[in-house]
Amino acid sequence: MDVEFTDYLPPIYQALRITSEGFDVEEKIDVVAEVQQHLARDGVRAVSMLPTDGMVRGMKAIDQGGPITVPVGRTNHLGG
């Protein structure tokens, strides 16, 4: 997806969250994407981690302040 920013460009590999907040949509959208390329001075090309069905122009894209992270390692489970 291509995303336009007016004040700055998030760095490559930065996580973005796209939401349908404020839009009248059939199903709520809350998708994480990763910046892959800078486009000119005001846009980025990002790869979505989920389907983009239902997304429309103008939805809010929020810079998450870092790359996509996934918890790894040992977890404690109750009962063993």
Short mmCIF file of C-alpha atoms in Angstrom, two decimals:
data_model
loop_
_atom_site.label_atom_id
_atom_site.label_comp_id
_atom_site.label_asym_id
_atom_site.label_seq_id
_atom_site.Cartn_x
_atom_site.Cartn_y
_atom_site.Cartn_z
CA MET A 1 0.00 0.00 0.00
CA ASP A 2 1.12 3.59 -0.55
CA VAL A 3 0.80 5.94 2.42
CA GLU A 4 1.18 9.71 2.37
CA PHE A 5 2.75 11.63 5.28
CA THR A 6 2.73 15.42 5.47
CA ASP A 7 5.37 16.19 8.12
CA TYR A 8 8.04 13.49 7.74
CA LEU A 9 8.69 10.01 6.37
CA PRO A 10 8.93 7.04 8.71
CA PRO A 11 12.17 5.11 8.20
CA ILE A 12 12.40 1.90 6.20
CA TYR A 13 11.20 -1.16 8.22
CA GLN A 14 9.12 1.05 10.53
CA ALA A 15 5.77 -0.38 11.64
CA LEU A 16 2.58 1.47 10.72
CA ARG A 17 -0.90 0.80 12.06
CA ILE A 18 -3.80 1.56 9.72
CA THR A 19 -7.21 1.93 11.35
CA SER A 20 -10.75 2.60 10.21
CA GLU A 21 -11.40 4.89 13.19
CA GLY A 22 -13.79 7.63 12.09
CA PHE A 23 -14.90 5.74 8.97
CA ASP A 24 -18.26 4.06 8.47
CA VAL A 25 -17.09 0.62 7.36
CA GLU A 26 -18.73 -2.79 7.43
CA GLU A 27 -15.86 -4.39 9.37
CA LYS A 28 -13.39 -2.60 11.64
CA ILE A 29 -9.88 -2.32 10.18
CA ASP A 30 -6.78 -2.51 12.36
CA VAL A 31 -3.83 -3.58 10.20
CA VAL A 32 -0.07 -3.43 10.77
CA ALA A 33 2.18 -2.71 7.80
CA GLU A 34 5.95 -2.31 7.35
CA VAL A 35 7.57 0.54 5.39
CA GLN A 36 9.57 -0.88 2.48
CA GLN A 37 10.32 2.12 0.28
CA HIS A 38 10.26 5.93 0.31
CA LEU A 39 8.27 7.49 -2.54
CA ALA A 40 9.28 11.03 -3.48
CA ARG A 41 9.10 13.47 -0.56
CA ASP A 42 5.78 12.67 1.04
CA GLY A 43 4.99 8.98 0.78
CA VAL A 44 6.03 5.45 1.57
CA ARG A 45 5.24 2.05 0.12
CA ALA A 46 4.40 -0.46 2.84
CA VAL A 47 3.63 -4.17 2.98
CA SER A 48 0.57 -5.17 4.99
CA MET A 49 0.74 -8.07 7.43
CA LEU A 50 -3.01 -8.77 6.95
CA PRO A 51 -5.48 -8.54 4.06
CA THR A 52 -6.37 -4.96 3.07
CA ASP A 53 -9.97 -5.69 2.10
CA GLY A 54 -12.20 -2.76 3.02
CA MET A 55 -9.41 -0.17 3.27
CA VAL A 56 -10.22 3.17 1.70
CA ARG A 57 -8.27 6.31 0.89
CA GLY A 58 -7.89 8.65 3.85
CA MET A 59 -7.72 6.10 6.66
CA LYS A 60 -5.34 6.98 9.48
CA ALA A 61 -1.82 5.54 9.32
CA ILE A 62 -0.01 5.75 12.66
CA ASP A 63 3.77 5.46 12.91
CA GLN A 64 4.45 2.89 15.64
CA GLY A 65 7.89 4.30 16.47
CA GLY A 66 9.87 1.17 15.68
CA PRO A 67 9.92 -2.05 13.67
CA ILE A 68 7.38 -4.84 13.91
CA THR A 69 8.21 -7.00 16.92
CA VAL A 70 7.12 -10.47 17.93
CA PRO A 71 7.56 -11.87 21.43
CA VAL A 72 9.84 -14.91 21.48
CA GLY A 73 11.24 -17.12 24.18
CA ARG A 74 9.94 -19.08 27.05
CA THR A 75 6.51 -18.38 28.57
CA ASN A 76 5.14 -19.47 31.90
CA HIS A 77 1.88 -21.37 31.78
CA LEU A 78 -0.21 -22.09 34.84
CA GLY A 79 -0.22 -25.73 35.82
CA GLY A 80 3.12 -26.76 34.48
#
